[in-house]
Amino acid sequence: MSESQARRAIVMEGTGGVWRVRTPDGGEHDAALAGRLKQELKGQLKLAVGDHVTVEPDERASAWRITGIEPRTSVLSRREPGGRYGERIVAANIDQVLVVFAVASPEPHPRMIDRFLVIAEANDLRAHVVLNKVDLAHGEADVEALARRFAAAGYPVHRTSVKRGDGLEEMRRELHGRVTAVTGPSGVGKSSLLNALHPELGLRTQEVSPSVNKGRHTTVGARLIALPDGDEGYLVDTPGLREVGLWGLQLDALDQCFPEFAPFLGECRFQDCTHAIEPGCAVRAAVDGGTVDASRYESYLKLRAELEASDRDW
Ligand code: GDP
Ligand code: ZN
């Protein structure tokens, strides 16, 4: 095999054995790990959706050969159900997560949004908050209060309306050339938003299942969906980001999943402060002083209690 036939590709789909890969020209091929690479990896590293690989065509076999894997910039993983120490990589190299919710219909639950944001943080993924359906807002002040809550925590906030077209150009730019996971409660307009940005996606709307699930039933793995028009961006279709991540999270790392706590984390009287009951807690002082939003802090306490309970269950 000549060197010149090797090319870069991205892993779109697969859970082991045969993988669907996409080359920069848009061609998709089935590919399998080359024996030599398999040996090198010795089961230490499993390939994942989103991995950047080198592939070579193999005329004699039905599948192309994957001869190299590039280092990952991020991994989204979940704790293996039924096994305390197991961890499974859901997808690699996700650039950002859009946490979408509606300003009305359904009514937003800030605490639920915080949950999605914590999952993103726990996986070191950059999160954006998207406030959709601004055309249905009860008032401008409501939208701004919500936006401020998340902006103050350090998140980019986008206001959109699929109906009126607000913010769509901005969102198209955010997706361009990046690998994006879209998450949020159902009914908030995730599919509608993606369809408005890229009609060729033809996602079904008003479904109970996550937006980009497009008629698939129980799936274990994630998959990438290439944005049309040679956009060079991808959407990550995962079986529910909300089921991923949180339970792999260490209890003592939860405070790091609230970016606005960061300036205070080294400042508590006790080094192992849980920021719940201890005297001399710098985080609580910041809440009392109005620097940290009190309802964000309540979310922290709620999630903490939840994680404590689940640790006992394991
Ligand atoms: P998903 O479950 O998050 O994917 O939500 P869908 O895309 O299926 O949308 C749920 C409902 O909200 C549909 O009836 C959409 O037409 C409606 N919808 C989506 N975006 C907007 C919006 O910006 N404004 C209004 N008024 N309705 C919207
Ligand atoms: Zn503290």
mmCIF file with all atom_site columns, N, CA and C in Angstrom, residues 268-270 272-284 297 300-301 304 308:
data_model
loop_
_atom_site.group_PDB
_atom_site.id
_atom_site.type_symbol
_atom_site.label_atom_id
_atom_site.label_alt_id
_atom_site.label_comp_id
_atom_site.label_asym_id
_atom_site.label_entity_id
_atom_site.label_seq_id
_atom_site.pdbx_PDB_ins_code
_atom_site.Cartn_x
_atom_site.Cartn_y
_atom_site.Cartn_z
_atom_site.occupancy
_atom_site.B_iso_or_equiv
_atom_site.pdbx_formal_charge
_atom_site.auth_seq_id
_atom_site.auth_comp_id
_atom_site.auth_asym_id
_atom_site.auth_atom_id
_atom_site.pdbx_PDB_model_num
ATOM 1  N N  . CYS A 1 268 ? -11.989 28.786 51.072 1.00 0.00 ? 268 CYS A N  1
ATOM 2  C CA . CYS A 1 268 ? -12.766 28.346 52.239 1.00 0.00 ? 268 CYS A CA 1
ATOM 3  C C  . CYS A 1 268 ? -11.828 28.012 53.401 1.00 0.00 ? 268 CYS A C  1
ATOM 4  N N  . ARG A 1 269 ? -12.340 28.096 54.635 1.00 0.00 ? 269 ARG A N  1
ATOM 5  C CA . ARG A 1 269 ? -11.510 27.814 55.805 1.00 0.00 ? 269 ARG A CA 1
ATOM 6  C C  . ARG A 1 269 ? -10.993 26.374 55.768 1.00 0.00 ? 269 ARG A C  1
ATOM 7  N N  . PHE A 1 270 ? -11.875 25.446 55.399 1.00 0.00 ? 270 PHE A N  1
ATOM 8  C CA . PHE A 1 270 ? -11.454 24.046 55.330 1.00 0.00 ? 270 PHE A CA 1
ATOM 9  C C  . PHE A 1 270 ? -11.165 23.657 53.887 1.00 0.00 ? 270 PHE A C  1
ATOM 10 N N  . ASP A 1 272 ? -11.279 20.807 52.479 1.00 0.00 ? 272 ASP A N  1
ATOM 11 C CA . ASP A 1 272 ? -12.233 19.866 51.893 1.00 0.00 ? 272 ASP A CA 1
ATOM 12 C C  . ASP A 1 272 ? -13.678 20.348 52.069 1.00 0.00 ? 272 ASP A C  1
ATOM 13 N N  . CYS A 1 273 ? -13.839 21.645 52.125 1.00 0.00 ? 273 CYS A N  1
ATOM 14 C CA . CYS A 1 273 ? -15.163 22.256 52.328 1.00 0.00 ? 273 CYS A CA 1
ATOM 15 C C  . CYS A 1 273 ? -16.157 21.747 51.281 1.00 0.00 ? 273 CYS A C  1
ATOM 16 N N  . THR A 1 274 ? -17.334 21.361 51.722 1.00 0.00 ? 274 THR A N  1
ATOM 17 C CA . THR A 1 274 ? -18.375 20.932 50.776 1.00 0.00 ? 274 THR A CA 1
ATOM 18 C C  . THR A 1 274 ? -19.269 22.120 50.406 1.00 0.00 ? 274 THR A C  1
ATOM 19 N N  . HIS A 1 275 ? -19.030 23.264 51.015 1.00 0.00 ? 275 HIS A N  1
ATOM 20 C CA . HIS A 1 275 ? -19.807 24.486 50.782 1.00 0.00 ? 275 HIS A CA 1
ATOM 21 C C  . HIS A 1 275 ? -21.268 24.310 51.189 1.00 0.00 ? 275 HIS A C  1
ATOM 22 N N  . ALA A 1 276 ? -21.511 23.372 52.084 1.00 0.00 ? 276 ALA A N  1
ATOM 23 C CA . ALA A 1 276 ? -22.886 23.132 52.528 1.00 0.00 ? 276 ALA A CA 1
ATOM 24 C C  . ALA A 1 276 ? -23.103 23.676 53.938 1.00 0.00 ? 276 ALA A C  1
ATOM 25 N N  . ILE A 1 277 ? -22.295 23.219 54.894 1.00 0.00 ? 277 ILE A N  1
ATOM 26 C CA . ILE A 1 277 ? -22.569 23.567 56.290 1.00 0.00 ? 277 ILE A CA 1
ATOM 27 C C  . ILE A 1 277 ? -21.363 24.152 57.023 1.00 0.00 ? 277 ILE A C  1
ATOM 28 N N  . GLU A 1 278 ? -20.199 24.074 56.403 1.00 0.00 ? 278 GLU A N  1
ATOM 29 C CA . GLU A 1 278 ? -18.984 24.463 57.112 1.00 0.00 ? 278 GLU A CA 1
ATOM 30 C C  . GLU A 1 278 ? -18.923 25.971 57.393 1.00 0.00 ? 278 GLU A C  1
ATOM 31 N N  . PRO A 1 279 ? -18.360 26.353 58.537 1.00 0.00 ? 279 PRO A N  1
ATOM 32 C CA . PRO A 1 279 ? -18.109 27.778 58.779 1.00 0.00 ? 279 PRO A CA 1
ATOM 33 C C  . PRO A 1 279 ? -16.951 28.254 57.914 1.00 0.00 ? 279 PRO A C  1
ATOM 34 N N  . GLY A 1 280 ? -16.941 29.526 57.617 1.00 0.00 ? 280 GLY A N  1
ATOM 35 C CA . GLY A 1 280 ? -15.837 30.109 56.851 1.00 0.00 ? 280 GLY A CA 1
ATOM 36 C C  . GLY A 1 280 ? -15.840 29.688 55.395 1.00 0.00 ? 280 GLY A C  1
ATOM 37 N N  . CYS A 1 281 ? -17.029 29.403 54.842 1.00 0.00 ? 281 CYS A N  1
ATOM 38 C CA . CYS A 1 281 ? -17.107 28.976 53.436 1.00 0.00 ? 281 CYS A CA 1
ATOM 39 C C  . CYS A 1 281 ? -17.157 30.200 52.521 1.00 0.00 ? 281 CYS A C  1
ATOM 40 N N  . ALA A 1 282 ? -16.188 30.278 51.632 1.00 0.00 ? 282 ALA A N  1
ATOM 41 C CA . ALA A 1 282 ? -16.085 31.440 50.740 1.00 0.00 ? 282 ALA A CA 1
ATOM 42 C C  . ALA A 1 282 ? -17.179 31.429 49.671 1.00 0.00 ? 282 ALA A C  1
ATOM 43 N N  . VAL A 1 283 ? -17.620 30.227 49.284 1.00 0.00 ? 283 VAL A N  1
ATOM 44 C CA . VAL A 1 283 ? -18.685 30.140 48.278 1.00 0.00 ? 283 VAL A CA 1
ATOM 45 C C  . VAL A 1 283 ? -19.985 30.691 48.865 1.00 0.00 ? 283 VAL A C  1
ATOM 46 N N  . ARG A 1 284 ? -20.290 30.257 50.088 1.00 0.00 ? 284 ARG A N  1
ATOM 47 C CA . ARG A 1 284 ? -21.528 30.755 50.723 1.00 0.00 ? 284 ARG A CA 1
ATOM 48 C C  . ARG A 1 284 ? -21.451 32.259 50.973 1.00 0.00 ? 284 ARG A C  1
ATOM 49 N N  . TYR A 1 297 ? -26.580 28.246 43.409 1.00 0.00 ? 297 TYR A N  1
ATOM 50 C CA . TYR A 1 297 ? -26.032 27.581 44.588 1.00 0.00 ? 297 TYR A CA 1
ATOM 51 C C  . TYR A 1 297 ? -26.993 26.492 45.099 1.00 0.00 ? 297 TYR A C  1
ATOM 52 N N  . TYR A 1 300 ? -26.557 23.491 43.109 1.00 0.00 ? 300 TYR A N  1
ATOM 53 C CA . TYR A 1 300 ? -25.356 22.777 43.555 1.00 0.00 ? 300 TYR A CA 1
ATOM 54 C C  . TYR A 1 300 ? -25.700 21.862 44.729 1.00 0.00 ? 300 TYR A C  1
ATOM 55 N N  . LEU A 1 301 ? -26.417 22.407 45.734 1.00 0.00 ? 301 LEU A N  1
ATOM 56 C CA . LEU A 1 301 ? -26.752 21.607 46.920 1.00 0.00 ? 301 LEU A CA 1
ATOM 57 C C  . LEU A 1 301 ? -27.641 20.414 46.545 1.00 0.00 ? 301 LEU A C  1
ATOM 58 N N  . ARG A 1 304 ? -25.636 17.807 44.720 1.00 0.00 ? 304 ARG A N  1
ATOM 59 C CA . ARG A 1 304 ? -24.730 17.196 45.674 1.00 0.00 ? 304 ARG A CA 1
ATOM 60 C C  . ARG A 1 304 ? -25.438 16.101 46.473 1.00 0.00 ? 304 ARG A C  1
ATOM 61 N N  . GLU A 1 308 ? -24.653 12.095 46.412 1.00 0.00 ? 308 GLU A N  1
ATOM 62 C CA . GLU A 1 308 ? -24.390 11.368 47.659 1.00 0.00 ? 308 GLU A CA 1
ATOM 63 C C  . GLU A 1 308 ? -25.280 10.144 47.748 1.00 0.00 ? 308 GLU A C  1
#
